[in-house]
Short mmCIF file of C-alpha atoms and ligand atoms in Angstrom, two decimals:
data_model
loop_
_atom_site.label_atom_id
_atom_site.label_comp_id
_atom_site.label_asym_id
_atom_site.label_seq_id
_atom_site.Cartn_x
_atom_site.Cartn_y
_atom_site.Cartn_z
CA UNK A 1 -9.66 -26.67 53.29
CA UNK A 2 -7.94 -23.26 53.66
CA UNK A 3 -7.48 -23.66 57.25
CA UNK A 4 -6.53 -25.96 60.08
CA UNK A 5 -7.80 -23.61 63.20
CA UNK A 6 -6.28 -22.71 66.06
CA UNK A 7 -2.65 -23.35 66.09
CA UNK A 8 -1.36 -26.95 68.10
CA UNK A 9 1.60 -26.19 69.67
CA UNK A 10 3.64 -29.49 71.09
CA UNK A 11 6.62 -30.84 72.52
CA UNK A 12 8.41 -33.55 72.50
CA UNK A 13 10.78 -34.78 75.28
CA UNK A 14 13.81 -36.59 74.93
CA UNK A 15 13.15 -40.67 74.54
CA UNK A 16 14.82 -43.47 74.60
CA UNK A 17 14.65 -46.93 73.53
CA UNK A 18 12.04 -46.53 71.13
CA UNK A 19 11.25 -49.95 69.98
CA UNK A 20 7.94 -51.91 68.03
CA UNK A 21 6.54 -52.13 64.74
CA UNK A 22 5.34 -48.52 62.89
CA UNK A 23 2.90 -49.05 60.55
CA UNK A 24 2.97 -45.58 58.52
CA UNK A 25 0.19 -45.00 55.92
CA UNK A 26 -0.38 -44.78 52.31
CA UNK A 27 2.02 -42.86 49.95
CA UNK A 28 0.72 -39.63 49.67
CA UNK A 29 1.82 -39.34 45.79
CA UNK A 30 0.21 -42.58 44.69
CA UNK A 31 -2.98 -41.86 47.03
CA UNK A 32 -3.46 -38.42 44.98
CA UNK A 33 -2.82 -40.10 41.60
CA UNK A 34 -5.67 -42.78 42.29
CA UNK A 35 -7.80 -40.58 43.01
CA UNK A 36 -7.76 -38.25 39.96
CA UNK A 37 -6.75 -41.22 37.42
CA UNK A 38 -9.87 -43.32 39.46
CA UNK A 39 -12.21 -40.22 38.35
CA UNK A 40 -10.57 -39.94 34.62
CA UNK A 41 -11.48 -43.95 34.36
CA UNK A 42 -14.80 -44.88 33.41
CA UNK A 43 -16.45 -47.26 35.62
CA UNK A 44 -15.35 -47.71 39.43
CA UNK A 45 -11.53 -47.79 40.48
CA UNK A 46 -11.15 -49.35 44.41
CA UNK A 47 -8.27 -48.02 46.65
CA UNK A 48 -7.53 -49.83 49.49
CA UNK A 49 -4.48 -48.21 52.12
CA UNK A 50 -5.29 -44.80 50.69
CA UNK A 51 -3.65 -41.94 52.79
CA UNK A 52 -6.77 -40.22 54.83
CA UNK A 53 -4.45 -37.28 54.87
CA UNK A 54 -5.90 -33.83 54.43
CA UNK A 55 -4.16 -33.27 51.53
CA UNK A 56 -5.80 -36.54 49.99
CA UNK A 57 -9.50 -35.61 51.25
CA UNK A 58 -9.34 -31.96 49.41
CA UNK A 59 -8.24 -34.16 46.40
CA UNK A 60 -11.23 -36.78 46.82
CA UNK A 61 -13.39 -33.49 47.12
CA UNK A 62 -12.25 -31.78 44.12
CA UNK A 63 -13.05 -35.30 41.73
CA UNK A 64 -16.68 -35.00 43.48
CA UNK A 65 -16.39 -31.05 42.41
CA UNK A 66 -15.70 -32.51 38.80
CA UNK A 67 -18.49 -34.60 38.26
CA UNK A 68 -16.94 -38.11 40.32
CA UNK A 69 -18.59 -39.90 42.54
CA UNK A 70 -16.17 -40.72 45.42
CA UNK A 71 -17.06 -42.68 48.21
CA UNK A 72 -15.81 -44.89 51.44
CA UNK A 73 -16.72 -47.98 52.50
CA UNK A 74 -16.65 -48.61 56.08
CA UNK A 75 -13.45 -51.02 56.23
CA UNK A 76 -11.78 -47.65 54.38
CA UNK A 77 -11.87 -48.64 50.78
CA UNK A 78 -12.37 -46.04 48.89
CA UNK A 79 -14.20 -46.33 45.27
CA UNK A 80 -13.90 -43.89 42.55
CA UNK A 81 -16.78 -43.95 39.71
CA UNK A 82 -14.83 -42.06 36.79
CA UNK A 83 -16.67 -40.00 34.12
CA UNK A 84 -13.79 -40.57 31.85
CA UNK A 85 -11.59 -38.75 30.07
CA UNK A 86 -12.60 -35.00 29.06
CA UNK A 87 -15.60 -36.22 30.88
CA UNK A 88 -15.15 -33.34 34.20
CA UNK A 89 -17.96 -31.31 34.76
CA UNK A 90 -17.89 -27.48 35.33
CA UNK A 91 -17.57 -27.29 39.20
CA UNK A 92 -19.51 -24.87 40.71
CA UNK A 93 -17.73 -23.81 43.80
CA UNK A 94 -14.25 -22.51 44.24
CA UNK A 95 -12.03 -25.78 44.61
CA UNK A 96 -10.06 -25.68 47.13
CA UNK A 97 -7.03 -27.51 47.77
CA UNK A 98 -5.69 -26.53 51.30
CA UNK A 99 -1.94 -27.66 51.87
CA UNK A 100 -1.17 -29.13 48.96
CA UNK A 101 1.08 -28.81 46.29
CA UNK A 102 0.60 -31.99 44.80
CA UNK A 103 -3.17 -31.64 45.05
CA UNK A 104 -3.67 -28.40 43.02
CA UNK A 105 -0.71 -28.70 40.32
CA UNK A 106 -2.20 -32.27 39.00
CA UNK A 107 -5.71 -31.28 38.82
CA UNK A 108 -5.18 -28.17 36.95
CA UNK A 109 -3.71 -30.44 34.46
CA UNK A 110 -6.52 -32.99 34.79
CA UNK A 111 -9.06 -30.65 34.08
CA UNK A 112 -6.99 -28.22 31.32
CA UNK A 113 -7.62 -29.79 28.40
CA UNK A 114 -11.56 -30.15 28.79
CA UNK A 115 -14.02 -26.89 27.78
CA UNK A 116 -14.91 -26.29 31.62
CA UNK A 117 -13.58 -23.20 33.55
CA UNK A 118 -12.62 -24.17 37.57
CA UNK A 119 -11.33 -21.11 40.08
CA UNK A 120 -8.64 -22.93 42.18
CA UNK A 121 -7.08 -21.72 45.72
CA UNK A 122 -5.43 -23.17 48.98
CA UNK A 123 -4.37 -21.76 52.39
CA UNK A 124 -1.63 -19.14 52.70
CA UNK A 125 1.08 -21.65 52.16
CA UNK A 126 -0.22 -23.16 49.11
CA UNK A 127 -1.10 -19.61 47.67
CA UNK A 128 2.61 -18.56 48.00
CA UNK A 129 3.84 -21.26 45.99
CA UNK A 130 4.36 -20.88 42.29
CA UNK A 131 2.00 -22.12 39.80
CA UNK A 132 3.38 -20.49 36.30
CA UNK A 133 5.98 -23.40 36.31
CA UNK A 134 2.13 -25.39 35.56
CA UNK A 135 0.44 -23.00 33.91
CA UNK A 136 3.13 -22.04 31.35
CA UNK A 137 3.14 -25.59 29.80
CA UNK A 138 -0.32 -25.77 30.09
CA UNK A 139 -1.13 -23.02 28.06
CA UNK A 140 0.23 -24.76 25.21
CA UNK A 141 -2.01 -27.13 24.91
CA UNK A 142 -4.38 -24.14 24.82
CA UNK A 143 -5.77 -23.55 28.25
CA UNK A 144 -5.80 -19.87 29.53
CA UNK A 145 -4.72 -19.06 32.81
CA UNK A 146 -6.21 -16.18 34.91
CA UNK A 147 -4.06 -15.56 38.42
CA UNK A 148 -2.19 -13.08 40.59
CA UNK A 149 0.97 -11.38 39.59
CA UNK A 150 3.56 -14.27 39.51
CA UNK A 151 1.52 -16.69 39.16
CA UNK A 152 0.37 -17.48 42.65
CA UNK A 153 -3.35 -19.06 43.47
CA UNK A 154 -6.04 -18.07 43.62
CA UNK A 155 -6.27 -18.88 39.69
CA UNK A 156 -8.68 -19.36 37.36
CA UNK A 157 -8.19 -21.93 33.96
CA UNK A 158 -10.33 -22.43 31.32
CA UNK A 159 -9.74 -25.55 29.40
CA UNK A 160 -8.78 -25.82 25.46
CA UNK A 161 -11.52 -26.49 23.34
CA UNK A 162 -9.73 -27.93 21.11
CA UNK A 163 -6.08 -28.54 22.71
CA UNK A 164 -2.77 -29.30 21.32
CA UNK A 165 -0.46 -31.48 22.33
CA UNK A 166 2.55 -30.08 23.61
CA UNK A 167 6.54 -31.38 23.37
CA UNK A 168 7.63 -29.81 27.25
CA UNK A 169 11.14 -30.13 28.32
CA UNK A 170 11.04 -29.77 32.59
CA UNK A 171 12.95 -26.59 33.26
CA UNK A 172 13.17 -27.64 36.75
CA UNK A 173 12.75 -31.09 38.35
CA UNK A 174 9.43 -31.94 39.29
CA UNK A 175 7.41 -34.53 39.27
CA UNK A 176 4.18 -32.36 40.12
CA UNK A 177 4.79 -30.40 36.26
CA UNK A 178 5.50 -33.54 34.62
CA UNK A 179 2.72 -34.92 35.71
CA UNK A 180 0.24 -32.00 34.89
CA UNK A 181 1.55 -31.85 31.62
CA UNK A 182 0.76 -35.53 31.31
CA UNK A 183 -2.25 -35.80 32.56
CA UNK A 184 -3.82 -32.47 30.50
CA UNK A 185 -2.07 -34.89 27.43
CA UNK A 186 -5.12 -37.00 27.70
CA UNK A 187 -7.48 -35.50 26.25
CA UNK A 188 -5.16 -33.90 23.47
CA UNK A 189 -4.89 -35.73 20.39
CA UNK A 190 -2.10 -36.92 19.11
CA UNK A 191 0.95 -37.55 21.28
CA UNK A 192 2.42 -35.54 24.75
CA UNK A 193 5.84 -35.67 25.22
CA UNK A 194 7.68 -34.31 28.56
CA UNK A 195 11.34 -34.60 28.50
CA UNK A 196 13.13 -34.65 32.18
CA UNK A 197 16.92 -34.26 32.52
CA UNK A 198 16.55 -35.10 36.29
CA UNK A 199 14.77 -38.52 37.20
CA UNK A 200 11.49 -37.52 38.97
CA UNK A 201 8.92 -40.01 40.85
CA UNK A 202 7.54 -41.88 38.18
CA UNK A 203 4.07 -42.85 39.85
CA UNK A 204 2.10 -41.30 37.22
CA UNK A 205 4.11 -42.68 33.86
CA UNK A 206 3.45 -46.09 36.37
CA UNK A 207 -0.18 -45.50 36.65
CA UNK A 208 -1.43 -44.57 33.51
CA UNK A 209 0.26 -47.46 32.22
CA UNK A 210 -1.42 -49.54 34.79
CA UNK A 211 -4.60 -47.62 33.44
CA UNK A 212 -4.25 -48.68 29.53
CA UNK A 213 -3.04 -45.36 28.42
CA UNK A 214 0.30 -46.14 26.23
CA UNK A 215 2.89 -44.49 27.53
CA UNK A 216 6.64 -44.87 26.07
CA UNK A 217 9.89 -44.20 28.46
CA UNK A 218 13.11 -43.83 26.88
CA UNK A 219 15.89 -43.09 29.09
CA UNK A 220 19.00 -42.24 28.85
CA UNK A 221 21.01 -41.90 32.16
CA UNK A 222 18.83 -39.32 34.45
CA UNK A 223 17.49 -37.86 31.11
CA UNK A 224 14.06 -39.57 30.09
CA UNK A 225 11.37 -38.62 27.07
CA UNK A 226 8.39 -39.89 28.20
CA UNK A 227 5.77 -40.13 25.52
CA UNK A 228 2.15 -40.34 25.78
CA UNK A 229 -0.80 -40.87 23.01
CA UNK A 230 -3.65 -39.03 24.11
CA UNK A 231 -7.52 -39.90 23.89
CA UNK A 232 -7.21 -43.45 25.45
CA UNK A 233 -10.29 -44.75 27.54
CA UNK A 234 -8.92 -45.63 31.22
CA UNK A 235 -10.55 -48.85 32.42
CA UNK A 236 -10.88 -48.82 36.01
CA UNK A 237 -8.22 -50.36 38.51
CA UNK A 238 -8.12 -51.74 42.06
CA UNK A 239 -5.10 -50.42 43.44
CA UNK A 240 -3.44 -50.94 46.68
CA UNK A 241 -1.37 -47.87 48.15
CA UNK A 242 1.80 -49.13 49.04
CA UNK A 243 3.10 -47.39 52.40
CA UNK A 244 4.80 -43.89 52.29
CA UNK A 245 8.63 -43.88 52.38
CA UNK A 246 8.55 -39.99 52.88
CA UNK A 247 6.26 -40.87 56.07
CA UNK A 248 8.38 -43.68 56.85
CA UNK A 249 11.39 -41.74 57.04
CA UNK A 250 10.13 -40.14 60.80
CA UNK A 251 9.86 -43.17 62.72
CA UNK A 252 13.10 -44.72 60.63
CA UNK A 253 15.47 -41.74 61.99
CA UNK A 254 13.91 -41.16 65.51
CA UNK A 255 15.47 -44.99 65.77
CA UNK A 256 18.62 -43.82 64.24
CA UNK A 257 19.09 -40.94 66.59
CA UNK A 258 17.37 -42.09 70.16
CA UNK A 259 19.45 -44.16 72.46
CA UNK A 260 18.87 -47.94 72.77
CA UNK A 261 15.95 -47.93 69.84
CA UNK A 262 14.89 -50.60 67.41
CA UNK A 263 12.36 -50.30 65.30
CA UNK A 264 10.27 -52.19 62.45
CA UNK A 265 8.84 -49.93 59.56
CA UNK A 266 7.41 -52.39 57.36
CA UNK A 267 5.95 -52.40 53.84
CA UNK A 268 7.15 -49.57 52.71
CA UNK A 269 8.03 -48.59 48.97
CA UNK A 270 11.42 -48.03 47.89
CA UNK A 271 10.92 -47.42 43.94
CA UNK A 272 14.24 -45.81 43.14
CA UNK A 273 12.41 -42.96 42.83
CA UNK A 274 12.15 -41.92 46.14
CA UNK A 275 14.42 -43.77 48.11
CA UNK A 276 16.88 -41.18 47.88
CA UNK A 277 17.07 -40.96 52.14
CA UNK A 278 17.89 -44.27 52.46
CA UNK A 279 20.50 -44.48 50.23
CA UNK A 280 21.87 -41.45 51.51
CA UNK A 281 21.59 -42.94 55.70
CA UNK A 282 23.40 -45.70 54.80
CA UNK A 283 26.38 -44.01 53.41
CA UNK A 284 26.62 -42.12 56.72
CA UNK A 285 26.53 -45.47 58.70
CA UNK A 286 23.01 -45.60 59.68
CA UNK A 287 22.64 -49.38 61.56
CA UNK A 288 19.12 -49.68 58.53
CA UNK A 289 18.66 -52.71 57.29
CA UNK A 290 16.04 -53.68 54.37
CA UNK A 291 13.97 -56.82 55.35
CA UNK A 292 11.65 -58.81 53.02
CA UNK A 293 11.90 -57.22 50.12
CA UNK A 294 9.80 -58.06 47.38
CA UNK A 295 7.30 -56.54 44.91
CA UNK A 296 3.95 -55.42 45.73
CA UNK A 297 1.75 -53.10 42.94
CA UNK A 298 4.53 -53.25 41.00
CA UNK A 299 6.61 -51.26 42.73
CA UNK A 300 9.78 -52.49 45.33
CA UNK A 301 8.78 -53.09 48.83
CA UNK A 302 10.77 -53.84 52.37
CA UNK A 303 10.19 -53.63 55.81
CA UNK A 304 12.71 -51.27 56.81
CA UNK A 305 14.70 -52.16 60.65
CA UNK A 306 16.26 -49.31 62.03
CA UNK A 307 18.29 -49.23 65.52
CA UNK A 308 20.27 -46.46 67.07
CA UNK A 309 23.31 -45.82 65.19
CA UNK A 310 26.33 -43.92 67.52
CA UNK A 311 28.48 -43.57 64.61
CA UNK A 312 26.80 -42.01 61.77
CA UNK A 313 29.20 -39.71 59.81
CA UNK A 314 28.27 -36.32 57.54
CA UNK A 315 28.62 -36.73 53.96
CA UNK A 316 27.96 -34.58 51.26
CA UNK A 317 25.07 -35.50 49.38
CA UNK A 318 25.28 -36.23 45.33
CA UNK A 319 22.85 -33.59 43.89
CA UNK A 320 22.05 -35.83 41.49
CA UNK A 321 20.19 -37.98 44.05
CA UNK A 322 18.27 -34.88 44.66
CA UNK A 323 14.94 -35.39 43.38
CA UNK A 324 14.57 -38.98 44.79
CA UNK A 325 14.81 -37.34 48.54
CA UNK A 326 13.38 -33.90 48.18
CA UNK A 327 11.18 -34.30 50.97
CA UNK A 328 13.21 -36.00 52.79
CA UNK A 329 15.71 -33.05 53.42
CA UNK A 330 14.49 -31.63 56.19
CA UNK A 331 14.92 -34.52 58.47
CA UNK A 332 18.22 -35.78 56.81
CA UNK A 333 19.46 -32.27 58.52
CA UNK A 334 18.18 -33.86 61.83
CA UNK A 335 20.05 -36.74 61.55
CA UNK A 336 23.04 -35.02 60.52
CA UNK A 337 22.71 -32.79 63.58
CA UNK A 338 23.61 -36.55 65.43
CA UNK A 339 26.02 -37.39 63.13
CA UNK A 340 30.22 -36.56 63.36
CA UNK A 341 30.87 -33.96 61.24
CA UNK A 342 29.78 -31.87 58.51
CA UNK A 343 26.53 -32.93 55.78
CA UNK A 344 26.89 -30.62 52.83
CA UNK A 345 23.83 -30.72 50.60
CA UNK A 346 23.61 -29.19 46.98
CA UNK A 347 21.80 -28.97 44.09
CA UNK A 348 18.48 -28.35 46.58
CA UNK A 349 16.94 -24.81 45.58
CA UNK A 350 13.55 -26.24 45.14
CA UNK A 351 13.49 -26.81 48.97
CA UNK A 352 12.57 -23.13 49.17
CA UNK A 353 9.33 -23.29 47.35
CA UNK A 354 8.03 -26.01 49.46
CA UNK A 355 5.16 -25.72 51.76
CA UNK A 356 7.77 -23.58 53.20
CA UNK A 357 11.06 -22.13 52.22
CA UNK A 358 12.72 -25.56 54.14
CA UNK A 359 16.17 -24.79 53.74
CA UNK A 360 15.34 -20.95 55.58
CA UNK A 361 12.92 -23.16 58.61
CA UNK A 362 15.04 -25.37 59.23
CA UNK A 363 18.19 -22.94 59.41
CA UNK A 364 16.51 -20.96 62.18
CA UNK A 365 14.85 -23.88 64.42
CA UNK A 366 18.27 -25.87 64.07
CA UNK A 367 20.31 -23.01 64.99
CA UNK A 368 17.80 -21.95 67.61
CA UNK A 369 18.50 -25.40 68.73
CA UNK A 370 22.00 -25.44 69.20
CA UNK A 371 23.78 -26.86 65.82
CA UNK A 372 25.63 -24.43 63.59
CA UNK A 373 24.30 -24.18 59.50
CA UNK A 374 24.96 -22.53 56.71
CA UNK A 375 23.50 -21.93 53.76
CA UNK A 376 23.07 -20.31 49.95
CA UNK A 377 20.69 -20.13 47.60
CA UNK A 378 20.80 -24.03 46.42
CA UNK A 379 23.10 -25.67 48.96
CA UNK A 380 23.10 -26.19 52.37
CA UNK A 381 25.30 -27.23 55.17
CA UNK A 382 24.98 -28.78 59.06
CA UNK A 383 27.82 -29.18 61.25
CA UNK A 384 26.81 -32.33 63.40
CA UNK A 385 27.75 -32.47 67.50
CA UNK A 386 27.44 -36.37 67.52
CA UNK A 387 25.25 -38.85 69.46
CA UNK A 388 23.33 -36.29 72.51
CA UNK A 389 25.18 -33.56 71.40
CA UNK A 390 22.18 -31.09 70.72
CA UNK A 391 20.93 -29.17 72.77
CA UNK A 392 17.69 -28.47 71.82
CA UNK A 393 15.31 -26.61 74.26
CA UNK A 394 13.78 -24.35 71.90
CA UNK A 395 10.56 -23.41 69.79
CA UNK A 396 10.63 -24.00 66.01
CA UNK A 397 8.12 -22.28 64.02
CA UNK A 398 6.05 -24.93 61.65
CA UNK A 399 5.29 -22.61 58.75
CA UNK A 400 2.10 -24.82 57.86
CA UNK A 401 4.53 -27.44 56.75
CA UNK A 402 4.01 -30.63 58.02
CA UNK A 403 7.32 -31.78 57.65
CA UNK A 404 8.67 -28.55 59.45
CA UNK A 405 6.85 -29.32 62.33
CA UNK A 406 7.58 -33.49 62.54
CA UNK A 407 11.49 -32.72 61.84
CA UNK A 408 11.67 -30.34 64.68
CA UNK A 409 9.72 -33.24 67.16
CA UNK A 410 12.16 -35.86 65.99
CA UNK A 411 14.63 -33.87 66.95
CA UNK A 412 13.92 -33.54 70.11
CA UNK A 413 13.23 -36.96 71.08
CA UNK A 414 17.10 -37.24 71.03
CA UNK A 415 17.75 -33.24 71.96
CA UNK A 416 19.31 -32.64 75.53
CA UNK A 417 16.37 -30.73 76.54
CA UNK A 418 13.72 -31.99 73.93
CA UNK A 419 12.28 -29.19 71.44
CA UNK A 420 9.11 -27.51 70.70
CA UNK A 421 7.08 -26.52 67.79
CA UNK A 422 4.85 -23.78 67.50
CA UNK A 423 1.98 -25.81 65.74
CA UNK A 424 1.38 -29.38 65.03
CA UNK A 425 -1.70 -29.13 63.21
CA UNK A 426 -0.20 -29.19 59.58
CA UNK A 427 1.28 -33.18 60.51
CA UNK A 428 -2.58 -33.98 59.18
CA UNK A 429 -1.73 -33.15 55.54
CA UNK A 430 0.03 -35.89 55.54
CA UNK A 431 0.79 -38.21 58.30
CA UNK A 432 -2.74 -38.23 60.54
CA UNK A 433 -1.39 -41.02 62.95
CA UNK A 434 2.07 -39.15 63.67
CA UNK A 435 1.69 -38.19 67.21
CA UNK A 436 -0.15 -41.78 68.37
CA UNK A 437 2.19 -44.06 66.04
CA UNK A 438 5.26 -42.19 67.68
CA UNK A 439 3.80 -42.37 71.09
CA UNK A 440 3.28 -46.15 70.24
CA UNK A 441 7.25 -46.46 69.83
CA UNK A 442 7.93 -44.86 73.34
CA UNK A 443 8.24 -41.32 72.19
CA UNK A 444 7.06 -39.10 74.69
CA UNK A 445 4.91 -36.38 73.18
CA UNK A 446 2.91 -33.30 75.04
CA UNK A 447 0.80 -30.83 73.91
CA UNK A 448 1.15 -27.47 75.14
CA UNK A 449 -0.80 -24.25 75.33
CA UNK A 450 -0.07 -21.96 72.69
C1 S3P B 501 5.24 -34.85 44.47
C2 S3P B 501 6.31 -34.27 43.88
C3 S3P B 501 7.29 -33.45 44.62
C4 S3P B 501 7.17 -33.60 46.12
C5 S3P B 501 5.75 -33.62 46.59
C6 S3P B 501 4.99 -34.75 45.92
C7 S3P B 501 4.31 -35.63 43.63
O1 S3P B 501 7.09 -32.10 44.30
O2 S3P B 501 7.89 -32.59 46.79
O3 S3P B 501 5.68 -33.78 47.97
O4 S3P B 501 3.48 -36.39 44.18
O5 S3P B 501 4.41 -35.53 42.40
P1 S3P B 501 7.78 -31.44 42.99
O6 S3P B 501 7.26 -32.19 41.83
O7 S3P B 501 7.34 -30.00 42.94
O8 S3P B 501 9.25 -31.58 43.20
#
């Protein structure tokens, strides 16, 4: 969908004490993976704790677009009837897939190595966002690529006839092009290899394994050469979503930075991955424990306990841990707005082809709320003012990014004089329940007129 209406403008007001259990949803990277692998399978894949995100329901629409047959039980499992590999139909309307990044990138590749031509376009956010870093890699394998100047949606591909495998080393850190390339690798024969010098999410090297496609990982420090033989039949899976830690990470750090607050997060996936914002909370002296951990789809779970924490302290980031936190950047900065000191964070230049240009949004609505940054090209810096030391009391612009707009309302639940953002709509991408969960914990929520 290309567009979310009217804009939702909301505040929040500062809170304190937030306390109670936060069940966040699905992960939003596995949710989009089962979908498109569930439609690549042949025979019927069942999700249960899928993300009923926007982002996720364009995805679900594009599979039907394709030829799948996707459907939802009442008690919200979701079942997938695949038309296997190279099995997508030619889809005859425009697909479009709104907000998301993840959405559009990994179906191109899906469909790119399968005689079919598909048109593909978002909303203005997604359309700003560069696509050649896909397309590029694609085209080896033989698809052809029809877009705007630079590369930018609306776009049309026609799928090889007869593709090639391709031998694609990452030229920048993303999990989105890896998986593309692997997933257009399918229906090549022969073997796909994508080489990575930066460890990425690995949810879909997880997956297709989990899918019987062989798939070979060597890895050598953060460099990997991930290896796939193409023309496997997926057999069909029933998967169960394990919770988001990029969703969890809003209800774990309003606790950190609200006065008095303890609060449960549990279930939620910590594959090394993506657990980059934990790691990096801790080492600033965030009071977050890990409870229960265990292992649940095969991937490392734990309820996550999170209570105010007075004495958090900036630190300067590792870029290397980069790509295991990328979305989680954003509302690190609001933490480190609470913390003593200064947070330096490098090595983080894909945080300006985001939904938004993050590092540039989140400049303007923190300085707009009272804490000083700075910031170049691929680093960025916040001087923290310390436990109710910001002043807040201001209106962020969103940016149609949901995790503009959450960042800026966690804020200022511990702000002097709360904070605003101009529209709240975009939170549905990704975290539907945001405003009632929060609201569940004690944070005090209005909306406003625009
Ligand atoms: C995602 C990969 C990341 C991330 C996005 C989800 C994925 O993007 O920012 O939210 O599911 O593969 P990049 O691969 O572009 O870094």
């Amino acid at each position: 969908m290309s567009s979310h209406g009217a804009p939702r403008p909301m505040t929040a007001r500062p809170s304190r004490g937030l306390s109670g259990v936060a069940d966040v949803p699905g992960d939003k990277s596995i949710s989009h993976r089962s979908l498109i692998l569930g439609a690549m399978a042949v025979g019927e894949t069942r999700v249960t704790g899928l993300l009923e995100g926007q982002d996720v329901l364009d995805t679900a629409a594009a599979m039907r677009a394709f030829g799948a047959e996707v459907t939802r039980d009442d008690d919200g499992m979701w079942r997938v009837y695949g038309v296997g590999v190279g099995g997508f139909a030619e889809p005859e309307q425009v697909i479009d897939c709104g907000n998301s990044g993840t959405g559009v990138r990994l179906i191109m590749g899906a469909m790119a190595t399968t005689p079919i031509a598909a048109t593909f376009t978002g909303d203005a956010s997604l359309n700003s966002r560069p696509m050649g870093r896909v397309t590029g890699p694609l085209e080896g394998f033989g698809t052809q690529a029809y877009g705007r100047a630079g590369g930018r949606l609306p776009l049309t591909l026609v799928g090889a006839a007869d593709p090639v495998p391709v031998d694609h080393t990452l030229s920048v850190p993303s999990a989105q092009v890896k998986s593309a390339v692997l997933l257009a690798g399918l229906n090549a024969p022969g073997q796909t290899v994508v080489r990575e010098t930066e460890a990425t999410r690995d949810h879909t090297e997880r997956m297709l394994t989990q899918f019987g496609a062989e798939v070979s990982v060597e890895r050598e420090g953060a460099h990997s050469v991930i290896t796939l033989t193409g023309q496997p039949e997926l057999t069909p899976q029933e998967i169960v979503v394990p919770r988001d830690p990029s969703s969890a990470a809003f209800p774990v750090c309003a606790a950190l930075i609200t006065d008095g607050s303890d609060v449960l997060v549990p279930g939620i996936g910590l594959n090394p991955t993506r657990a980059g914002l934990y790691e990096t909370l801790r080492e600033m002296g965030a009071d977050l424990t890990y409870e229960n951990e265990r292992e649940e789809a095969g991937e490392p779970v734990a309820d996550l306990r999170a209570r105010f924490s007075p004495d958090m302290k900036g630190i300067e980031v590792p870029p290397e841990r980069a790509a295991s936190m990328i979305d989680e950047y954003p509302i690190l900065s609001v933490v480190a707005s609470f913390a003593g000191g200064e947070t330096m964070m490098r090595g983080v230049k894909e945080l300006r082809v985001k939904e938004s240009d993050r590092i540039d949004a989140m400049a303007k609505g923190l300085r707009a709320a009272g804490v000083t940054v700075e910031e170049g090209e691929d680093w960025w810096s916040v001087q923290g003012r310390g436990p109710g030391g910001v002043p807040g009391g201001a209106r962020a612009e969103a940016r149609l990014d949901h995790r503009i707009a959450m960042s800026f309302l966690i804020l200022g639940l511990g702000a002097q004089k709360g904070m605003s953002v101009d529209d709240a709509g975009p939170i549905a991408t990704s975290f539907p329940v945001f405003e009632p969960l929060m609201t569940g914990l004690g944070a005090q929520f209005v909306r406003a007129n625009a």
